[in-house]
């Protein structure tokens, strides 16, 4: 991998000799952006006849989270970009960030630590290899330098990043700092993408991009244990591979896109069937972690679609499926997913920087996964000790208002039916207030 990086940097040095005056947008040598986001959430009491180790508490809870990120970008050469993002995060999720598959706060790292702690979020290099003279313009943004890139290009990114930076994008729901907050609404909940506790991995991404379509392949390290901080270094055997094709359309002059994703993870994981079988022999509660073996396979598919209907009005949706046999390991405990929603910009009521949006997400489990939980088994974030299965259904609506340039306040409301897929518990109402500040040079 190190040899590949050196070869790309050498090629970039040759490409940088091209005339920068040909760029449609003057290139930005470096950029610095900062964001800070705080989310306070509350849920009231709800029907809870029983609970387990990883249940959402049936009594009222109020929790808060805080994240702050510095985004540094540097143009090493005309077609070579470097990004470095240190991050600070802290706070607590409801019940130790347990009890819901579609957890309500996408900014909440899956660790119950109130004190904010620093860590490395991103550290990567992207190298473009262009074809033809046409170039695509970009404005300055977080992890995006102002300037241009070849319109038709083959790009390689190597380093530390979240796979969600490059895959499963959606214009209307992809950022819990400014859009929907639920885990399975911001990303495809059935995609168990390779990541540590904070949502990041080490790996590489390859992309072939044209004006109307793109193809991507990514590979990232898997955690050693479910929801773990340390990575499995045996990447020739244990890793997460992702493939995606994207087509961009403009019916009636309105932008739209559809993305089809597939993935396979290999790691030291267990299976629900083996856990149930072992428990029947030993007359114990099934424990999927007791059946872990190296090189176990988990795979799935996803679709993400977005379409602008009119200026500042768009619809979106996602579908997801995975085999549901191997334990939930890196993201969340969802095997089936369907999401649809509507987003409206505030220009219609003379608030061009505001957004009002609403979405419905229905999540489900495979039959063997539900049986495992009904016998008292635990996943890494759900487990009520018993289960009367039903789809976990979350409706979420928010209004984001710009208070002043760079400062946004959001009111968010979520309604959860069958939390953790249990018809015996809930429903739950969750209210949230989010403050988001961003600045860029």
C-alpha positions as a LaTeX table, in Angstrom:
\begin{tabular}{lrrr}
\hline
Residue & $x$ (\AA) & $y$ (\AA) & $z$ (\AA) \\
\hline
Unk1 & 0.00 & 0.00 & 0.00 \\
Unk2 & 2.92 & 2.34 & 0.81 \\
Unk3 & 4.43 & 1.68 & $-2.66$ \\
Unk4 & 1.11 & 2.56 & $-4.30$ \\
Unk5 & 0.98 & 5.85 & $-2.41$ \\
Unk6 & 4.52 & 6.79 & $-3.56$ \\
Unk7 & 3.66 & 6.01 & $-7.18$ \\
Unk8 & 0.54 & 8.18 & $-6.99$ \\
Unk9 & 2.46 & 11.11 & $-5.51$ \\
Unk10 & 5.04 & 10.84 & $-8.30$ \\
Unk11 & 2.29 & 10.89 & $-10.91$ \\
Unk12 & 0.72 & 13.90 & $-9.18$ \\
Unk13 & 3.99 & 15.82 & $-9.47$ \\
Unk14 & 3.94 & 15.33 & $-13.24$ \\
Unk15 & 0.28 & 16.35 & $-13.48$ \\
Unk16 & 0.90 & 19.48 & $-11.42$ \\
Unk17 & 2.98 & 20.89 & $-14.26$ \\
Unk18 & $-0.26$ & 21.55 & $-16.18$ \\
Unk19 & $-1.38$ & 25.17 & $-16.42$ \\
Unk20 & $-3.51$ & 26.01 & $-13.34$ \\
Unk21 & $-5.12$ & 28.85 & $-15.29$ \\
Unk22 & $-7.18$ & 26.18 & $-17.09$ \\
Unk23 & $-9.08$ & 25.47 & $-13.84$ \\
Unk24 & $-12.68$ & 26.82 & $-13.94$ \\
Unk25 & $-12.32$ & 27.79 & $-10.24$ \\
Unk26 & $-9.07$ & 29.18 & $-8.77$ \\
Unk27 & $-7.52$ & 26.32 & $-6.77$ \\
Unk28 & $-7.32$ & 26.55 & $-2.99$ \\
Unk29 & $-3.89$ & 25.65 & $-1.61$ \\
Unk30 & $-5.22$ & 24.88 & 1.85 \\
Unk31 & $-8.38$ & 25.24 & 3.89 \\
Unk32 & $-9.42$ & 25.18 & 7.52 \\
Unk33 & $-12.96$ & 24.53 & 8.76 \\
Unk34 & $-14.32$ & 23.98 & 12.26 \\
Unk35 & $-17.63$ & 22.60 & 13.50 \\
Unk36 & $-19.19$ & 22.10 & 16.92 \\
Unk37 & $-22.48$ & 20.30 & 17.52 \\
Unk38 & $-24.38$ & 19.77 & 20.75 \\
Unk39 & $-27.54$ & 17.65 & 20.95 \\
Unk40 & $-29.80$ & 17.39 & 23.99 \\
Unk41 & $-32.46$ & 14.66 & 23.95 \\
Unk42 & $-35.29$ & 13.58 & 26.24 \\
Unk43 & $-37.70$ & 10.67 & 26.26 \\
Unk44 & $-40.58$ & 10.19 & 28.66 \\
Unk45 & $-41.71$ & 7.04 & 30.41 \\
Unk46 & $-43.30$ & 4.27 & 28.34 \\
Unk47 & $-44.81$ & 0.82 & 28.71 \\
Unk48 & $-42.04$ & $-1.57$ & 29.84 \\
Unk49 & $-43.36$ & $-4.78$ & 31.46 \\
Unk50 & $-39.85$ & $-6.25$ & 31.49 \\
Unk51 & $-36.33$ & $-5.29$ & 30.48 \\
Unk52 & $-32.92$ & $-6.81$ & 29.90 \\
Unk53 & $-29.27$ & $-5.84$ & 30.05 \\
Unk54 & $-29.43$ & $-3.79$ & 26.83 \\
Unk55 & $-32.96$ & $-2.40$ & 27.10 \\
Unk56 & $-34.00$ & 1.22 & 26.70 \\
Unk57 & $-34.97$ & 2.41 & 30.20 \\
Unk58 & $-38.73$ & 2.66 & 30.68 \\
Unk59 & $-38.40$ & 5.73 & 32.92 \\
Unk60 & $-37.72$ & 9.27 & 31.59 \\
Unk61 & $-34.15$ & 10.05 & 30.53 \\
Unk62 & $-32.39$ & 13.25 & 29.48 \\
Unk63 & $-28.94$ & 13.08 & 27.87 \\
Unk64 & $-26.63$ & 15.32 & 25.84 \\
Unk65 & $-23.71$ & 14.96 & 23.44 \\
Unk66 & $-21.00$ & 17.27 & 22.14 \\
Unk67 & $-18.66$ & 16.94 & 19.18 \\
Unk68 & $-16.12$ & 19.36 & 17.78 \\
Unk69 & $-14.04$ & 18.80 & 14.64 \\
Unk70 & $-11.21$ & 20.60 & 12.91 \\
Unk71 & $-11.04$ & 19.99 & 9.14 \\
Unk72 & $-7.68$ & 20.72 & 7.50 \\
Unk73 & $-7.15$ & 20.29 & 3.76 \\
Unk74 & $-3.96$ & 20.76 & 1.76 \\
Unk75 & $-3.41$ & 20.62 & $-2.00$ \\
Unk76 & $-0.13$ & 18.68 & $-2.24$ \\
Unk77 & $-0.18$ & 18.90 & $-6.05$ \\
Unk78 & $-2.77$ & 19.80 & $-8.64$ \\
Unk79 & $-4.50$ & 16.40 & $-8.44$ \\
Unk80 & $-3.40$ & 15.36 & $-4.95$ \\
Unk81 & $-5.29$ & 16.31 & $-1.78$ \\
Unk82 & $-4.45$ & 15.66 & 1.88 \\
Unk83 & $-6.94$ & 15.86 & 4.76 \\
Unk84 & $-6.44$ & 15.78 & 8.53 \\
Unk85 & $-9.39$ & 15.93 & 10.97 \\
Unk86 & $-8.85$ & 15.71 & 14.74 \\
Unk87 & $-12.12$ & 15.39 & 16.66 \\
Unk88 & $-13.41$ & 15.73 & 20.20 \\
Unk89 & $-16.53$ & 13.88 & 21.35 \\
Unk90 & $-18.32$ & 13.14 & 24.59 \\
Unk91 & $-21.68$ & 12.73 & 26.24 \\
Unk92 & $-24.07$ & 9.87 & 26.85 \\
Unk93 & $-26.82$ & 8.22 & 24.85 \\
Unk94 & $-30.03$ & 6.92 & 26.39 \\
Unk95 & $-29.39$ & 3.84 & 28.57 \\
Unk96 & $-25.70$ & 3.75 & 27.65 \\
Unk97 & $-26.55$ & 4.09 & 23.94 \\
Unk98 & $-28.52$ & 0.84 & 24.12 \\
Unk99 & $-32.11$ & $-0.24$ & 23.64 \\
Unk100 & $-32.84$ & 0.81 & 20.04 \\
Unk101 & $-31.52$ & $-0.48$ & 16.73 \\
Unk102 & $-32.27$ & 2.87 & 15.08 \\
Unk103 & $-30.54$ & 4.83 & 17.83 \\
Unk104 & $-31.84$ & 8.43 & 18.01 \\
Unk105 & $-28.55$ & 10.42 & 18.10 \\
Unk106 & $-26.17$ & 9.96 & 15.17 \\
Unk107 & $-23.62$ & 12.23 & 16.82 \\
Unk108 & $-23.37$ & 10.02 & 19.88 \\
Unk109 & $-20.35$ & 7.71 & 19.77 \\
Unk110 & $-21.23$ & 4.26 & 21.04 \\
Unk111 & $-19.37$ & 4.77 & 24.31 \\
Unk112 & $-20.92$ & 6.00 & 27.58 \\
Unk113 & $-18.34$ & 8.63 & 28.50 \\
Unk114 & $-19.53$ & 12.07 & 29.54 \\
Unk115 & $-16.10$ & 13.70 & 29.41 \\
Unk116 & $-15.19$ & 14.79 & 25.86 \\
Unk117 & $-12.09$ & 12.97 & 24.60 \\
Unk118 & $-9.94$ & 13.70 & 21.54 \\
Unk119 & $-9.20$ & 11.18 & 18.80 \\
Unk120 & $-8.15$ & 11.07 & 15.15 \\
Unk121 & $-11.16$ & 11.14 & 12.84 \\
Unk122 & $-9.58$ & 11.38 & 9.38 \\
Unk123 & $-6.08$ & 11.25 & 7.94 \\
Unk124 & $-5.97$ & 10.44 & 4.25 \\
Unk125 & $-4.59$ & 11.29 & 0.80 \\
Unk126 & $-6.66$ & 11.35 & $-2.40$ \\
Unk127 & $-4.98$ & 11.10 & $-5.80$ \\
Unk128 & $-6.85$ & 11.82 & $-9.06$ \\
Unk129 & $-5.82$ & 10.46 & $-12.45$ \\
Unk130 & $-7.66$ & 12.49 & $-15.09$ \\
Unk131 & $-8.90$ & 11.60 & $-18.57$ \\
Unk132 & $-9.64$ & 14.42 & $-21.01$ \\
Unk133 & $-9.60$ & 18.18 & $-20.53$ \\
Unk134 & $-13.02$ & 18.70 & $-18.88$ \\
Unk135 & $-12.91$ & 19.59 & $-15.19$ \\
Unk136 & $-15.50$ & 19.71 & $-12.40$ \\
Unk137 & $-15.65$ & 22.71 & $-10.05$ \\
Unk138 & $-15.89$ & 22.52 & $-6.25$ \\
Unk139 & $-16.45$ & 25.18 & $-3.60$ \\
Unk140 & $-14.57$ & 25.22 & $-0.31$ \\
Unk141 & $-16.14$ & 23.00 & 2.34 \\
Unk142 & $-15.28$ & 20.51 & 5.05 \\
Unk143 & $-12.87$ & 17.99 & 3.49 \\
Unk144 & $-13.32$ & 19.66 & 0.10 \\
Unk145 & $-10.82$ & 22.12 & $-1.32$ \\
Unk146 & $-12.05$ & 24.86 & $-3.65$ \\
Unk147 & $-10.93$ & 24.41 & $-7.23$ \\
Unk148 & $-11.49$ & 21.71 & $-9.78$ \\
Unk149 & $-10.91$ & 18.03 & $-10.42$ \\
Unk150 & $-10.94$ & 16.14 & $-13.71$ \\
Unk151 & $-14.52$ & 15.46 & $-14.78$ \\
Unk152 & $-13.60$ & 11.94 & $-15.82$ \\
Unk153 & $-11.18$ & 10.56 & $-13.27$ \\
Unk154 & $-9.91$ & 7.52 & $-11.46$ \\
Unk155 & $-9.30$ & 8.38 & $-7.81$ \\
Unk156 & $-7.58$ & 6.48 & $-5.02$ \\
Unk157 & $-7.95$ & 7.44 & $-1.35$ \\
Unk158 & $-5.74$ & 5.86 & 1.32 \\
Unk159 & $-5.80$ & 6.43 & 5.09 \\
Unk160 & $-8.28$ & 6.76 & 7.97 \\
Unk161 & $-11.87$ & 7.83 & 7.29 \\
Unk162 & $-15.48$ & 6.68 & 7.69 \\
Unk163 & $-16.70$ & 4.53 & 4.78 \\
Unk164 & $-19.85$ & 6.65 & 4.83 \\
Unk165 & $-17.82$ & 9.59 & 3.46 \\
Unk166 & $-17.68$ & 7.79 & 0.12 \\
Unk167 & $-20.64$ & 5.36 & 0.06 \\
Unk168 & $-24.41$ & 5.47 & 0.65 \\
Unk169 & $-24.55$ & 9.22 & 0.12 \\
Unk170 & $-27.89$ & 11.02 & 0.00 \\
Unk171 & $-28.41$ & 14.74 & $-0.49$ \\
Unk172 & $-31.28$ & 14.94 & 2.00 \\
Unk173 & $-30.14$ & 12.60 & 4.78 \\
Unk174 & $-26.46$ & 11.93 & 5.41 \\
Unk175 & $-25.29$ & 14.28 & 8.17 \\
Unk176 & $-26.67$ & 14.10 & 11.75 \\
Unk177 & $-25.15$ & 17.51 & 12.47 \\
Unk178 & $-27.50$ & 19.29 & 10.08 \\
Unk179 & $-30.10$ & 16.75 & 8.88 \\
Unk180 & $-31.85$ & 13.68 & 10.38 \\
Unk181 & $-30.36$ & 12.31 & 13.62 \\
Unk182 & $-31.44$ & 8.64 & 13.66 \\
Unk183 & $-28.72$ & 6.10 & 12.86 \\
Unk184 & $-30.77$ & 4.17 & 10.30 \\
Unk185 & $-32.07$ & 7.36 & 8.70 \\
Unk186 & $-28.74$ & 9.12 & 8.23 \\
Unk187 & $-27.18$ & 5.89 & 6.79 \\
Unk188 & $-28.50$ & 2.55 & 5.59 \\
Unk189 & $-29.01$ & 0.67 & 8.85 \\
Unk190 & $-28.70$ & $-2.75$ & 7.16 \\
Unk191 & $-25.14$ & $-1.91$ & 6.03 \\
Unk192 & $-22.84$ & $-3.11$ & 8.81 \\
Unk193 & $-20.01$ & $-0.92$ & 7.53 \\
Unk194 & $-16.47$ & $-1.57$ & 8.86 \\
Unk195 & $-15.71$ & 0.88 & 11.68 \\
Unk196 & $-14.48$ & 1.29 & 15.21 \\
Unk197 & $-16.59$ & 2.62 & 18.09 \\
Unk198 & $-16.40$ & 6.16 & 16.70 \\
Unk199 & $-17.38$ & 5.11 & 13.15 \\
Unk200 & $-13.95$ & 5.28 & 11.45 \\
Unk201 & $-11.65$ & 2.73 & 9.82 \\
Unk202 & $-8.30$ & 2.44 & 8.03 \\
Unk203 & $-8.44$ & 1.45 & 4.38 \\
Unk204 & $-8.66$ & 2.63 & 0.82 \\
Unk205 & $-11.31$ & 3.62 & $-1.72$ \\
Unk206 & $-11.12$ & 3.45 & $-5.51$ \\
Unk207 & $-13.54$ & 5.46 & $-7.65$ \\
Unk208 & $-14.08$ & 5.89 & $-11.39$ \\
Unk209 & $-16.13$ & 9.05 & $-11.87$ \\
Unk210 & $-17.75$ & 10.50 & $-15.00$ \\
Unk211 & $-20.27$ & 13.29 & $-15.57$ \\
Unk212 & $-23.31$ & 11.01 & $-15.21$ \\
Unk213 & $-22.16$ & 7.88 & $-13.34$ \\
Unk214 & $-19.57$ & 6.55 & $-10.89$ \\
Unk215 & $-18.25$ & 3.19 & $-9.72$ \\
Unk216 & $-16.62$ & 2.72 & $-6.30$ \\
Unk217 & $-14.82$ & 0.01 & $-4.37$ \\
Unk218 & $-13.61$ & 0.35 & $-0.80$ \\
Unk219 & $-11.93$ & $-1.92$ & 1.71 \\
Unk220 & $-11.54$ & $-1.19$ & 5.42 \\
Unk221 & $-10.30$ & $-2.84$ & 8.59 \\
Unk222 & $-12.82$ & $-4.61$ & 10.82 \\
Unk223 & $-12.82$ & $-4.23$ & 14.61 \\
Unk224 & $-11.48$ & $-7.15$ & 16.63 \\
Unk225 & $-14.71$ & $-7.42$ & 18.61 \\
Unk226 & $-18.20$ & $-6.03$ & 18.03 \\
Unk227 & $-18.25$ & $-2.27$ & 18.49 \\
Unk228 & $-14.55$ & $-2.34$ & 19.43 \\
Unk229 & $-11.87$ & 0.36 & 19.25 \\
Unk230 & $-9.00$ & $-1.92$ & 18.16 \\
Unk231 & $-8.77$ & $-3.26$ & 14.61 \\
Unk232 & $-8.07$ & $-6.74$ & 13.30 \\
Unk233 & $-4.76$ & $-6.41$ & 11.44 \\
Unk234 & $-5.21$ & $-9.62$ & 9.42 \\
Unk235 & $-6.70$ & $-7.63$ & 6.54 \\
Unk236 & $-5.90$ & $-10.27$ & 3.91 \\
Unk237 & $-8.49$ & $-12.45$ & 5.64 \\
Unk238 & $-10.64$ & $-10.22$ & 7.85 \\
Unk239 & $-11.89$ & $-6.91$ & 6.37 \\
Unk240 & $-14.96$ & $-5.14$ & 5.03 \\
Unk241 & $-15.36$ & $-4.74$ & 1.25 \\
Unk242 & $-17.90$ & $-2.36$ & $-0.30$ \\
Unk243 & $-19.01$ & $-1.89$ & $-3.92$ \\
Unk244 & $-21.29$ & 0.85 & $-5.24$ \\
Unk245 & $-22.60$ & 2.09 & $-8.56$ \\
Unk246 & $-24.17$ & 5.56 & $-8.89$ \\
Unk247 & $-26.20$ & 7.11 & $-11.71$ \\
Unk248 & $-27.06$ & 10.82 & $-11.70$ \\
Unk249 & $-30.12$ & 12.05 & $-13.61$ \\
Unk250 & $-31.86$ & 15.38 & $-14.34$ \\
Unk251 & $-35.51$ & 14.75 & $-15.26$ \\
Unk252 & $-37.13$ & 18.08 & $-16.07$ \\
Unk253 & $-33.93$ & 19.85 & $-15.05$ \\
Unk254 & $-34.15$ & 18.59 & $-11.46$ \\
Unk255 & $-31.19$ & 16.72 & $-9.97$ \\
Unk256 & $-31.59$ & 13.13 & $-8.86$ \\
Unk257 & $-29.44$ & 10.09 & $-8.21$ \\
Unk258 & $-29.68$ & 6.40 & $-7.44$ \\
Unk259 & $-26.94$ & 4.35 & $-5.78$ \\
Unk260 & $-26.79$ & 0.57 & $-5.50$ \\
Unk261 & $-24.47$ & $-0.84$ & $-2.83$ \\
Unk262 & $-23.26$ & $-4.31$ & $-1.91$ \\
Unk263 & $-20.91$ & $-5.34$ & 0.87 \\
Unk264 & $-19.26$ & $-8.30$ & 2.50 \\
Unk265 & $-17.52$ & $-8.38$ & 5.86 \\
Unk266 & $-15.15$ & $-11.06$ & 7.04 \\
Unk267 & $-14.08$ & $-11.16$ & 10.65 \\
Unk268 & $-14.05$ & $-13.12$ & 13.87 \\
Unk269 & $-17.83$ & $-13.20$ & 14.24 \\
Unk270 & $-20.44$ & $-15.62$ & 15.52 \\
Unk271 & $-23.78$ & $-16.76$ & 14.14 \\
Unk272 & $-27.20$ & $-16.74$ & 15.77 \\
Unk273 & $-28.00$ & $-20.32$ & 14.74 \\
Unk274 & $-24.80$ & $-21.66$ & 16.31 \\
Unk275 & $-25.52$ & $-19.68$ & 19.48 \\
Unk276 & $-29.03$ & $-21.17$ & 19.78 \\
Unk277 & $-27.72$ & $-24.68$ & 19.11 \\
Unk278 & $-24.95$ & $-24.34$ & 21.69 \\
Unk279 & $-27.39$ & $-22.98$ & 24.28 \\
Unk280 & $-29.76$ & $-25.93$ & 23.74 \\
Unk281 & $-26.91$ & $-28.36$ & 24.43 \\
Unk282 & $-25.64$ & $-26.54$ & 27.52 \\
Unk283 & $-29.10$ & $-25.42$ & 28.75 \\
Unk284 & $-27.92$ & $-21.79$ & 28.97 \\
Unk285 & $-28.92$ & $-18.47$ & 27.46 \\
Unk286 & $-27.65$ & $-18.16$ & 23.86 \\
Unk287 & $-24.53$ & $-16.02$ & 23.49 \\
Unk288 & $-23.42$ & $-15.23$ & 19.95 \\
Unk289 & $-19.97$ & $-14.16$ & 21.15 \\
Unk290 & $-19.29$ & $-17.75$ & 22.27 \\
Unk291 & $-19.54$ & $-18.95$ & 18.65 \\
Unk292 & $-17.09$ & $-16.53$ & 17.08 \\
Unk293 & $-14.66$ & $-17.94$ & 14.52 \\
Unk294 & $-12.11$ & $-16.29$ & 12.20 \\
Unk295 & $-13.12$ & $-15.46$ & 8.65 \\
Unk296 & $-16.89$ & $-15.57$ & 9.23 \\
Unk297 & $-18.88$ & $-13.92$ & 6.40 \\
Unk298 & $-21.64$ & $-11.32$ & 6.57 \\
Unk299 & $-23.02$ & $-9.75$ & 3.37 \\
Unk300 & $-25.80$ & $-7.47$ & 2.21 \\
Unk301 & $-27.17$ & $-4.95$ & $-0.28$ \\
Unk302 & $-28.57$ & $-1.44$ & $-0.25$ \\
Unk303 & $-30.21$ & 1.17 & $-2.46$ \\
Unk304 & $-30.24$ & 4.94 & $-1.92$ \\
Unk305 & $-32.28$ & 7.31 & $-4.08$ \\
Unk306 & $-32.91$ & 11.06 & $-4.11$ \\
Unk307 & $-34.90$ & 13.31 & $-6.44$ \\
Unk308 & $-35.56$ & 17.02 & $-6.48$ \\
Unk309 & $-39.22$ & 17.66 & $-7.34$ \\
Unk310 & $-39.04$ & 21.45 & $-7.43$ \\
Unk311 & $-36.60$ & 24.08 & $-6.25$ \\
Unk312 & $-35.83$ & 23.32 & $-2.57$ \\
Unk313 & $-38.21$ & 20.33 & $-2.46$ \\
Unk314 & $-36.91$ & 16.78 & $-2.63$ \\
Unk315 & $-37.85$ & 13.20 & $-1.84$ \\
Unk316 & $-35.55$ & 10.38 & $-0.86$ \\
Unk317 & $-35.51$ & 6.76 & 0.19 \\
Unk318 & $-33.34$ & 3.78 & 1.10 \\
Unk319 & $-33.74$ & $-0.01$ & 1.05 \\
Unk320 & $-31.40$ & $-2.41$ & 2.82 \\
Unk321 & $-30.97$ & $-6.14$ & 3.35 \\
Unk322 & $-28.31$ & $-8.37$ & 4.86 \\
Unk323 & $-28.12$ & $-12.12$ & 5.44 \\
Unk324 & $-29.19$ & $-11.76$ & 9.08 \\
Unk325 & $-27.28$ & $-14.89$ & 10.11 \\
Unk326 & $-24.01$ & $-13.43$ & 11.37 \\
Unk327 & $-23.87$ & $-11.23$ & 14.46 \\
Unk328 & $-24.32$ & $-7.48$ & 14.22 \\
Unk329 & $-20.76$ & $-6.26$ & 14.55 \\
Unk330 & $-19.83$ & $-2.70$ & 13.61 \\
Unk331 & $-22.86$ & $-0.43$ & 13.04 \\
Unk332 & $-26.22$ & $-1.58$ & 14.39 \\
Unk333 & $-28.58$ & $-4.56$ & 14.73 \\
Unk334 & $-30.75$ & $-4.23$ & 11.60 \\
Unk335 & $-31.20$ & $-6.87$ & 8.87 \\
Unk336 & $-33.97$ & $-5.26$ & 6.78 \\
Unk337 & $-34.60$ & $-1.56$ & 6.14 \\
Unk338 & $-36.99$ & 0.73 & 4.28 \\
Unk339 & $-36.86$ & 4.54 & 4.55 \\
Unk340 & $-38.74$ & 7.29 & 2.73 \\
Unk341 & $-38.97$ & 11.01 & 3.35 \\
Unk342 & $-39.49$ & 14.59 & 2.20 \\
Unk343 & $-37.25$ & 17.63 & 2.62 \\
Unk344 & $-38.33$ & 21.25 & 1.97 \\
Unk345 & $-36.06$ & 24.29 & 1.92 \\
Unk346 & $-37.15$ & 27.49 & 3.65 \\
Unk347 & $-37.02$ & 29.78 & 0.61 \\
Unk348 & $-40.78$ & 29.31 & 0.23 \\
Unk349 & $-41.35$ & 31.15 & 3.51 \\
Unk350 & $-38.48$ & 33.59 & 3.01 \\
Unk351 & $-36.01$ & 31.60 & 5.13 \\
Unk352 & $-33.64$ & 30.29 & 2.42 \\
Unk353 & $-31.20$ & 28.69 & 4.89 \\
Unk354 & $-33.86$ & 26.80 & 6.87 \\
Unk355 & $-35.00$ & 23.21 & 6.28 \\
Unk356 & $-38.10$ & 21.26 & 7.29 \\
Unk357 & $-38.06$ & 17.51 & 6.74 \\
Unk358 & $-39.83$ & 14.33 & 7.74 \\
Unk359 & $-39.05$ & 10.63 & 7.26 \\
Unk360 & $-40.35$ & 7.18 & 8.15 \\
Unk361 & $-37.95$ & 4.29 & 8.72 \\
Unk362 & $-39.04$ & 0.67 & 9.17 \\
Unk363 & $-36.35$ & $-1.75$ & 10.36 \\
Unk364 & $-36.57$ & $-5.53$ & 10.68 \\
Unk365 & $-34.71$ & $-8.70$ & 11.65 \\
Unk366 & $-34.22$ & $-12.08$ & 10.04 \\
Unk367 & $-36.19$ & $-14.96$ & 11.57 \\
Unk368 & $-33.12$ & $-16.55$ & 13.19 \\
Unk369 & $-31.97$ & $-13.20$ & 14.60 \\
Unk370 & $-35.40$ & $-12.58$ & 16.17 \\
Unk371 & $-35.44$ & $-16.14$ & 17.58 \\
Unk372 & $-32.03$ & $-15.58$ & 19.17 \\
Unk373 & $-33.27$ & $-12.43$ & 20.94 \\
Unk374 & $-36.53$ & $-14.12$ & 22.01 \\
Unk375 & $-34.45$ & $-16.76$ & 23.82 \\
Unk376 & $-32.72$ & $-14.01$ & 25.84 \\
Unk377 & $-29.67$ & $-13.46$ & 23.63 \\
Unk378 & $-27.94$ & $-10.09$ & 23.43 \\
Unk379 & $-26.55$ & $-8.08$ & 20.53 \\
Unk380 & $-24.00$ & $-5.38$ & 21.31 \\
Unk381 & $-26.72$ & $-2.72$ & 21.78 \\
Unk382 & $-30.13$ & $-4.46$ & 22.06 \\
Unk383 & $-31.49$ & $-7.29$ & 24.18 \\
Unk384 & $-34.59$ & $-7.18$ & 26.40 \\
Unk385 & $-34.23$ & $-10.72$ & 27.77 \\
Unk386 & $-37.30$ & $-11.77$ & 25.75 \\
Unk387 & $-38.97$ & $-10.68$ & 22.52 \\
Unk388 & $-42.40$ & $-10.51$ & 20.93 \\
Unk389 & $-41.13$ & $-9.51$ & 17.51 \\
Unk390 & $-42.36$ & $-6.54$ & 15.53 \\
Unk391 & $-40.63$ & $-4.13$ & 13.12 \\
Unk392 & $-38.96$ & $-1.16$ & 14.80 \\
Unk393 & $-40.68$ & 1.85 & 13.21 \\
Unk394 & $-39.31$ & 5.36 & 13.67 \\
Unk395 & $-40.87$ & 8.54 & 12.32 \\
Unk396 & $-38.63$ & 11.59 & 12.57 \\
Unk397 & $-39.31$ & 15.24 & 11.75 \\
Unk398 & $-37.09$ & 18.27 & 12.23 \\
Unk399 & $-36.91$ & 21.98 & 11.57 \\
Unk400 & $-33.45$ & 23.52 & 11.19 \\
Unk401 & $-33.22$ & 27.31 & 11.39 \\
Unk402 & $-30.22$ & 29.51 & 10.72 \\
Unk403 & $-29.90$ & 31.81 & 13.73 \\
Unk404 & $-27.04$ & 33.76 & 12.16 \\
Unk405 & $-24.38$ & 32.96 & 9.56 \\
Unk406 & $-22.70$ & 29.74 & 10.64 \\
Unk407 & $-25.07$ & 29.06 & 13.56 \\
Unk408 & $-28.07$ & 26.70 & 13.27 \\
Unk409 & $-30.68$ & 25.56 & 15.78 \\
Unk410 & $-32.81$ & 22.46 & 15.20 \\
Unk411 & $-35.92$ & 21.08 & 16.86 \\
Unk412 & $-36.34$ & 17.33 & 16.29 \\
Unk413 & $-39.11$ & 14.90 & 17.24 \\
Unk414 & $-39.01$ & 11.11 & 16.92 \\
Unk415 & $-41.73$ & 8.53 & 17.55 \\
Unk416 & $-40.53$ & 4.95 & 18.07 \\
Unk417 & $-42.84$ & 1.93 & 17.83 \\
Unk418 & $-41.50$ & $-1.44$ & 19.03 \\
Unk419 & $-38.09$ & $-0.29$ & 20.30 \\
Unk420 & $-35.51$ & $-3.05$ & 19.78 \\
Unk421 & $-38.16$ & $-4.90$ & 17.69 \\
Unk422 & $-40.22$ & $-5.67$ & 20.80 \\
Unk423 & $-44.00$ & $-5.25$ & 20.60 \\
Unk424 & $-44.21$ & $-5.62$ & 24.39 \\
Unk425 & $-42.38$ & $-2.29$ & 24.94 \\
Unk426 & $-43.09$ & 1.29 & 23.89 \\
Unk427 & $-44.05$ & 3.37 & 22.04 \\
Unk428 & $-41.50$ & 6.08 & 22.86 \\
Unk429 & $-41.51$ & 9.81 & 22.09 \\
Unk430 & $-38.08$ & 11.47 & 21.82 \\
Unk431 & $-37.56$ & 15.22 & 21.64 \\
Unk432 & $-34.27$ & 16.90 & 20.80 \\
Unk433 & $-32.67$ & 20.31 & 20.53 \\
Unk434 & $-29.52$ & 20.61 & 18.41 \\
Unk435 & $-27.11$ & 23.53 & 18.16 \\
Unk436 & $-24.59$ & 23.51 & 15.32 \\
Unk437 & $-21.82$ & 26.01 & 14.65 \\
Unk438 & $-19.56$ & 25.97 & 11.58 \\
Unk439 & $-16.78$ & 28.23 & 10.35 \\
Unk440 & $-14.41$ & 28.04 & 7.41 \\
Unk441 & $-11.55$ & 29.93 & 5.95 \\
\hline
\end{tabular}
